[in-house]
Coordinates of C-alpha atoms and ligand atoms in Angstrom, one line a residue:
M750 CA 4.4 -59.3 90.0
S751 CA 4.9 -58.4 86.3
S752 CA 6.7 -60.9 84.0
L753 CA 8.3 -58.3 82.2
P754 CA 12.3 -58.3 82.2
T755 CA 13.8 -55.7 84.6
V756 CA 16.4 -54.8 81.7
A757 CA 16.2 -56.0 78.1
T758 CA 18.3 -55.5 75.1
V759 CA 17.1 -54.8 71.6
I760 CA 19.9 -55.6 68.9
G761 CA 19.3 -53.8 65.6
S762 CA 17.9 -50.3 65.5
G763 CA 16.3 -50.1 61.8
T764 CA 12.7 -50.4 60.9
M765 CA 11.7 -53.0 64.0
G766 CA 14.2 -52.1 66.9
P767 CA 12.9 -48.7 68.0
G768 CA 9.1 -49.7 68.1
I769 CA 9.9 -52.9 70.0
A770 CA 12.3 -51.2 72.6
A771 CA 9.7 -48.4 73.2
T772 CA 6.9 -50.8 73.7
L773 CA 8.7 -52.6 76.4
A774 CA 10.0 -49.5 78.1
R775 CA 6.7 -48.1 78.2
A776 CA 5.6 -51.2 80.0
G777 CA 8.3 -50.7 82.6
S778 CA 11.4 -52.3 81.3
T779 CA 14.9 -50.8 81.3
V780 CA 15.7 -51.1 77.5
R781 CA 18.9 -50.9 75.8
L782 CA 18.8 -50.3 72.2
Y783 CA 22.1 -51.3 70.2
D784 CA 23.1 -51.1 66.4
I785 CA 26.5 -51.1 64.9
S786 CA 25.6 -47.9 63.1
E787 CA 25.7 -44.8 64.9
D788 CA 23.5 -43.2 62.0
A789 CA 20.7 -45.9 62.9
I790 CA 21.0 -45.1 66.4
A791 CA 20.9 -41.2 65.7
R792 CA 17.7 -41.8 63.6
A793 CA 16.2 -43.9 66.4
E794 CA 16.9 -41.2 69.0
A795 CA 15.4 -38.5 66.8
A796 CA 12.3 -40.4 66.2
Y797 CA 11.7 -41.5 69.7
G798 CA 9.3 -38.8 70.8
V799 CA 7.0 -39.9 67.6
V800 CA 7.0 -43.3 68.6
Q801 CA 6.0 -42.4 72.2
G802 CA 3.3 -40.3 71.0
V803 CA 2.0 -43.3 69.3
L804 CA 2.0 -45.3 72.2
E805 CA 0.4 -42.9 74.5
A806 CA -2.3 -42.4 71.6
V807 CA -3.3 -46.3 71.6
D808 CA -3.3 -46.3 75.7
S809 CA -0.1 -48.7 75.4
P810 CA 0.3 -50.2 79.1
S811 CA 2.6 -48.0 80.9
A812 CA 4.6 -48.3 84.1
P813 CA 6.9 -46.1 85.9
G814 CA 10.6 -46.7 85.8
G815 CA 10.9 -47.7 81.9
S816 CA 13.4 -46.3 79.6
V817 CA 15.3 -46.6 76.4
T818 CA 19.1 -46.0 76.1
F819 CA 20.6 -45.9 72.5
G820 CA 24.2 -46.8 71.8
T821 CA 26.8 -48.7 69.8
D822 CA 28.6 -50.5 72.8
L823 CA 27.4 -53.8 72.7
D824 CA 28.9 -54.6 76.3
A825 CA 27.1 -51.6 77.9
A826 CA 23.9 -52.7 75.9
L827 CA 24.1 -56.3 77.6
A828 CA 25.0 -55.3 81.1
G829 CA 22.3 -57.0 83.3
T830 CA 20.1 -57.9 80.4
E831 CA 17.5 -60.7 81.0
L832 CA 16.0 -60.8 77.7
I833 CA 17.7 -59.9 74.2
I834 CA 15.6 -59.3 71.1
E835 CA 17.5 -59.6 67.8
A836 CA 16.2 -57.4 65.1
V837 CA 19.3 -57.2 62.6
P838 CA 18.7 -58.1 58.7
E839 CA 17.0 -61.3 57.7
K840 CA 20.3 -62.8 56.6
L841 CA 21.0 -66.3 58.1
E842 CA 24.9 -66.0 58.4
L843 CA 24.6 -62.5 60.0
K844 CA 22.2 -63.7 62.7
Q845 CA 24.4 -66.4 63.9
K846 CA 27.4 -64.0 63.9
V847 CA 25.3 -61.6 66.1
F848 CA 24.3 -64.7 68.4
A849 CA 27.7 -65.8 68.6
D850 CA 28.9 -62.3 69.7
L851 CA 26.0 -62.4 72.1
E852 CA 26.7 -65.7 73.6
A853 CA 30.5 -64.6 74.2
R854 CA 29.2 -61.8 76.6
V855 CA 26.1 -63.1 78.4
G856 CA 25.5 -65.9 81.0
D857 CA 23.6 -69.0 79.8
D858 CA 20.3 -68.0 81.4
V859 CA 19.7 -65.1 79.1
I860 CA 17.1 -65.5 76.7
I861 CA 17.6 -64.8 73.0
A862 CA 14.5 -64.1 71.0
T863 CA 14.7 -63.4 67.3
N864 CA 12.4 -61.2 65.3
T865 CA 13.1 -63.3 62.2
S866 CA 10.3 -63.0 59.6
G867 CA 10.4 -66.8 59.0
I868 CA 14.0 -68.3 59.0
P869 CA 13.5 -71.5 61.0
I870 CA 14.5 -71.2 64.5
S871 CA 16.1 -74.7 64.6
T872 CA 18.4 -73.7 61.5
M873 CA 19.6 -70.6 63.5
A874 CA 19.9 -72.4 66.6
K875 CA 22.5 -74.9 65.2
S876 CA 25.3 -72.4 65.8
L877 CA 24.4 -71.5 69.5
T878 CA 26.4 -72.8 72.3
V879 CA 23.3 -72.9 74.1
P880 CA 20.6 -73.5 71.7
G881 CA 17.8 -74.0 74.1
R882 CA 17.8 -70.2 74.7
L883 CA 16.7 -69.4 71.3
I884 CA 13.1 -68.5 70.5
G885 CA 11.1 -66.9 67.7
M886 CA 9.7 -63.9 68.6
H887 CA 7.9 -62.3 65.5
W888 CA 6.6 -59.0 66.0
S889 CA 4.6 -57.4 63.1
N890 CA 5.4 -53.9 61.5
P891 CA 4.9 -51.1 63.0
P892 CA 5.9 -53.0 66.1
H893 CA 4.5 -50.5 68.6
L894 CA 1.1 -50.5 66.9
I895 CA 0.4 -54.2 65.9
P896 CA -0.6 -56.0 69.2
M897 CA 0.0 -59.5 68.0
I898 CA 3.3 -61.4 68.3
E899 CA 4.1 -64.8 67.1
I900 CA 6.1 -67.2 69.4
I901 CA 8.1 -69.8 67.5
P902 CA 10.0 -72.4 69.5
G903 CA 12.5 -74.6 67.5
E904 CA 13.4 -78.1 67.9
A905 CA 15.9 -77.2 70.7
T906 CA 14.1 -74.4 72.5
D907 CA 13.7 -74.9 76.1
P908 CA 9.9 -75.5 76.5
T909 CA 9.6 -73.4 79.4
L910 CA 10.6 -70.4 77.3
V911 CA 7.2 -70.5 75.5
D912 CA 4.9 -69.8 78.3
K913 CA 7.7 -67.4 79.6
L914 CA 7.6 -65.3 76.7
A915 CA 3.8 -65.6 76.3
E916 CA 3.6 -64.1 79.8
I917 CA 6.0 -61.3 78.7
V918 CA 4.0 -60.4 75.6
K919 CA 0.7 -60.4 77.9
A920 CA 2.2 -58.0 80.3
F921 CA 2.5 -55.3 77.6
N922 CA -1.0 -56.2 76.4
Y923 CA -0.1 -57.8 73.2
V924 CA -1.7 -61.1 72.1
P925 CA 0.8 -64.0 72.0
V926 CA 0.1 -66.8 69.3
I927 CA 2.2 -69.8 70.1
E928 CA 3.0 -71.8 67.0
K929 CA 4.7 -74.6 65.6
E930 CA 8.1 -74.1 63.4
I931 CA 7.4 -73.7 59.7
P932 CA 9.2 -71.3 57.0
G933 CA 7.3 -67.9 57.5
F934 CA 5.5 -69.1 60.5
V935 CA 1.6 -68.3 60.0
E936 CA 1.4 -64.5 59.7
N937 CA 3.7 -64.3 56.7
R938 CA 2.7 -67.5 55.1
V939 CA -0.8 -65.9 54.7
L940 CA 0.7 -62.5 54.0
Y941 CA 2.7 -64.0 51.2
A942 CA -0.1 -66.0 49.8
I943 CA -2.0 -63.0 49.5
L944 CA 0.9 -60.7 48.4
R945 CA 1.7 -63.4 45.5
E946 CA -1.8 -63.7 44.1
C947 CA -1.6 -59.6 44.1
M948 CA 1.6 -59.2 42.4
A949 CA 0.3 -61.9 39.6
L950 CA -2.8 -59.7 39.2
L951 CA -0.5 -56.7 38.7
E952 CA 1.9 -58.3 36.4
E953 CA -1.0 -59.5 34.1
G954 CA -2.5 -56.2 34.0
I955 CA -5.8 -57.5 35.4
V956 CA -6.2 -54.3 38.1
T957 CA -4.4 -51.2 38.7
P958 CA -2.2 -50.7 41.7
E959 CA -4.9 -48.2 43.0
G960 CA -7.8 -50.6 42.2
L961 CA -6.0 -53.6 43.9
D962 CA -5.4 -51.6 47.0
A963 CA -9.1 -50.4 47.3
A964 CA -10.4 -54.0 46.6
V965 CA -8.2 -55.5 49.3
K966 CA -8.8 -52.6 51.9
W967 CA -12.5 -52.5 51.4
G968 CA -13.0 -56.2 50.3
I969 CA -11.0 -58.8 52.5
G970 CA -8.9 -56.1 54.8
Y971 CA -12.1 -54.5 56.2
K972 CA -13.9 -57.6 56.9
L973 CA -10.9 -60.0 58.4
S974 CA -9.9 -57.2 60.5
V975 CA -13.4 -58.1 62.4
V976 CA -13.8 -61.5 61.5
G977 CA -10.8 -64.1 61.0
P978 CA -10.6 -66.4 58.3
T979 CA -12.2 -69.5 60.3
R980 CA -15.0 -67.6 61.3
L981 CA -15.4 -66.2 57.7
L982 CA -16.2 -69.6 56.1
D983 CA -18.7 -70.2 58.8
M984 CA -20.2 -66.8 57.6
A985 CA -19.8 -67.5 54.1
G986 CA -20.9 -71.2 54.2
L987 CA -18.6 -74.2 53.8
D988 CA -20.5 -75.3 50.8
I989 CA -19.8 -72.1 49.2
Y990 CA -16.0 -72.5 49.9
Q991 CA -16.1 -75.8 48.5
A992 CA -18.1 -74.8 45.4
V993 CA -15.6 -71.7 44.7
S994 CA -12.5 -73.3 45.6
S995 CA -13.1 -76.4 43.3
Y996 CA -12.6 -74.1 40.4
L997 CA -10.7 -71.1 41.6
N998 CA -7.6 -72.7 43.7
K999 CA -6.2 -74.2 40.4
D1000 CA -6.4 -71.2 38.6
L1001 CA -4.4 -69.1 41.7
D1002 CA -0.9 -68.1 40.9
N1003 CA 1.5 -70.7 42.3
S1004 CA 4.8 -69.2 41.2
T1005 CA 7.7 -70.0 43.4
D1006 CA 10.0 -67.0 42.8
T1007 CA 9.5 -63.2 43.2
P1008 CA 7.9 -61.8 40.2
Q1009 CA 10.4 -60.2 37.5
F1010 CA 8.6 -56.7 37.7
I1011 CA 9.5 -56.3 41.2
K1012 CA 13.1 -57.7 40.6
D1013 CA 13.3 -55.0 37.7
K1014 CA 12.3 -52.3 40.3
I1015 CA 14.6 -53.6 42.9
A1016 CA 17.6 -53.3 40.3
A1017 CA 16.5 -49.7 39.3
G1018 CA 16.9 -48.6 43.1
E1019 CA 12.8 -48.7 43.6
L1020 CA 12.5 -50.0 47.1
G1021 CA 9.6 -48.3 48.3
F1022 CA 9.3 -45.5 50.9
K1023 CA 13.1 -45.8 51.7
S1024 CA 14.1 -44.7 48.4
G1025 CA 11.3 -42.5 47.2
A1026 CA 9.7 -44.8 44.7
G1027 CA 8.5 -48.5 44.7
M1028 CA 4.9 -49.6 43.6
Y1029 CA 4.1 -46.1 43.7
E1030 CA 6.2 -42.8 42.8
Y1031 CA 6.7 -40.2 45.5
G1032 CA 7.2 -36.5 45.4
E1033 CA 8.9 -34.2 47.8
G1034 CA 7.0 -34.6 51.2
D1035 CA 5.0 -37.5 49.9
V1036 CA 6.5 -40.2 51.9
D1037 CA 6.4 -38.3 55.1
A1038 CA 2.7 -37.7 54.7
K1039 CA 1.8 -41.3 53.6
R1040 CA 3.7 -42.6 56.7
K1041 CA 1.9 -40.1 58.8
E1042 CA -1.5 -41.1 57.2
I1043 CA -0.7 -44.8 57.9
I1044 CA 0.2 -44.4 61.4
T1045 CA -2.9 -42.1 62.2
G1046 CA -5.3 -44.8 60.4
L1047 CA -3.6 -47.7 62.2
I1048 CA -4.2 -45.8 65.6
A1049 CA -8.0 -45.1 64.8
A1050 CA -8.4 -48.7 63.6
R1051 CA -6.8 -50.2 66.7
K1052 CA -9.0 -48.0 69.1
T1053 CA -12.1 -49.1 67.4
L1054 CA -11.1 -52.7 66.9
S1055 CA -10.4 -52.9 70.6
T1056 CA -13.7 -52.0 71.4
I1057 CA -15.3 -55.0 69.4
P1058 CA -15.4 -58.6 70.8
N1059 CA -13.5 -61.3 69.2
V1060 CA -16.1 -62.8 67.0
Ligands
NAI110 N1 10.5 -54.6 58.4 C1 9.5 -55.3 58.6 O1 8.2 -55.1 58.2 C2 9.7 -56.6 59.5 C3 10.9 -57.1 59.8 N2 10.8 -58.2 60.6 C4 12.3 -58.9 60.7 O2 13.0 -58.1 61.7 C5 14.4 -58.2 61.5 C6 14.8 -56.8 61.3 O3 14.1 -56.1 60.2 P1 14.2 -54.5 59.9 O4 14.2 -53.7 61.3 O5 13.3 -54.3 58.8 O6 15.7 -54.3 59.4 P2 16.4 -53.0 58.9 O7 17.5 -53.4 57.7 O8 15.6 -51.9 58.9 O9 17.2 -52.9 60.3 C7 18.2 -53.8 60.8 C8 19.4 -53.0 61.7 O10 20.2 -53.9 62.1 C9 21.7 -53.2 62.2 N3 22.6 -54.3 62.0 C10 23.0 -54.8 61.2 N4 24.1 -55.6 61.3 C11 24.1 -55.5 62.7 C12 25.0 -56.2 63.9 N5 25.8 -57.1 63.5 N6 24.6 -55.8 65.1 C13 23.7 -54.8 65.5 N7 22.9 -54.3 64.5 C14 23.2 -54.7 63.2 C15 21.5 -52.2 60.9 O11 22.4 -51.1 60.8 C16 20.1 -51.8 60.8 O12 19.8 -50.3 61.5 C17 14.7 -59.1 60.2 O13 15.0 -60.3 60.7 C18 13.4 -58.9 59.4 O14 13.0 -60.0 58.7 C19 9.9 -58.8 61.2 C20 8.6 -58.1 61.3 C21 8.2 -57.1 60.3
LIG111 C1 5.9 -57.6 53.2 C2 6.4 -57.9 54.6 N1 7.1 -59.0 54.9 C3 7.4 -59.2 56.2 C4 6.8 -58.7 57.4 C5 7.0 -59.4 58.7 O1 7.8 -60.3 58.9 C6 6.0 -57.5 56.9 C7 5.0 -57.1 58.1 O2 5.2 -57.3 59.3 O3 4.4 -56.0 58.0 C8 5.7 -57.4 55.6 O4 4.8 -56.2 55.4

């Protein structure tokens, strides 16, 4: 019998919600995607066919009976739900307010999973009436393509939820990684260590954005997609790692704040794809073209990687 919930609810239909909902629905769950914004729901509905096409292209597990319904009626979205996945903006107070709204409407046995990028689960759980039901379920963007989910229990999380959520994740053929709670969890700690160094290299004018993207894609990105960092050290030699890290580590960027040039871009309204400019400039149609290239590349890479053993 599948461990998938019969009915699941996704709260927040922005970048992450629609892909999460579609992945569960394709595997067989009845999913209700809820947002406070009518516009966000309309965008998700309009994009649903494309997301389904992507899931088809990567042979995402499918079972009959699954569906997504879209709406702004919270009670309707929660009727009969067993699992709620919260994907509203990364603001502690907002998430806590959402949890309060949810708890007022569902029974104590309903699991609340949060897609937070790194706010400690224990901090969020403090505001819950039933703190044991909150657990971290961190999907990676785009959620319908990146087949790995971090599972993070907080101090109060019911320990049985960890295995239960891991079984749900396996039911749609994703890899669950169970972690201990720490700000940023594992994936974002590694990603933000890389991004911190990358932004410092750009700020100091050491390399161009194009050069940086090429060096990371073909240098470490390509290699790390096949060999994880631990195995990479065995491949390189621990003695080499010691020799290089003994002089390099102290030279790496260790700033604790966001770089000023990024803050300046944000102040100028340059947020990336969503505003038509960011690290790069985008002309008419460029953003859609880039999004398409990225999705096409991720589909091809996932298909190839799925044929390669874990080394
Ligand atoms: N964007 C990314 O690459 C990733 C984001 N995350 C995390 O997932 C969460 C959501 O991120 P995004 O989808 O990027 O955010 P987003 O800003 O694109 O979408 C959030 C959605 O939540 C809706 N919303 C706001 N208040 C709400 C409320 N009270 N009830 C229901 N809906 C409400 C907004 O209307 C919006 O449609 C955040 O915690 C984020 O850190 C996790 C992995 C990757
Ligand atoms: C820049 C950045 N920050 C956070 C996340 C996920 O929490 C992602 C991602 O999933 O890709 C990201 O790119």
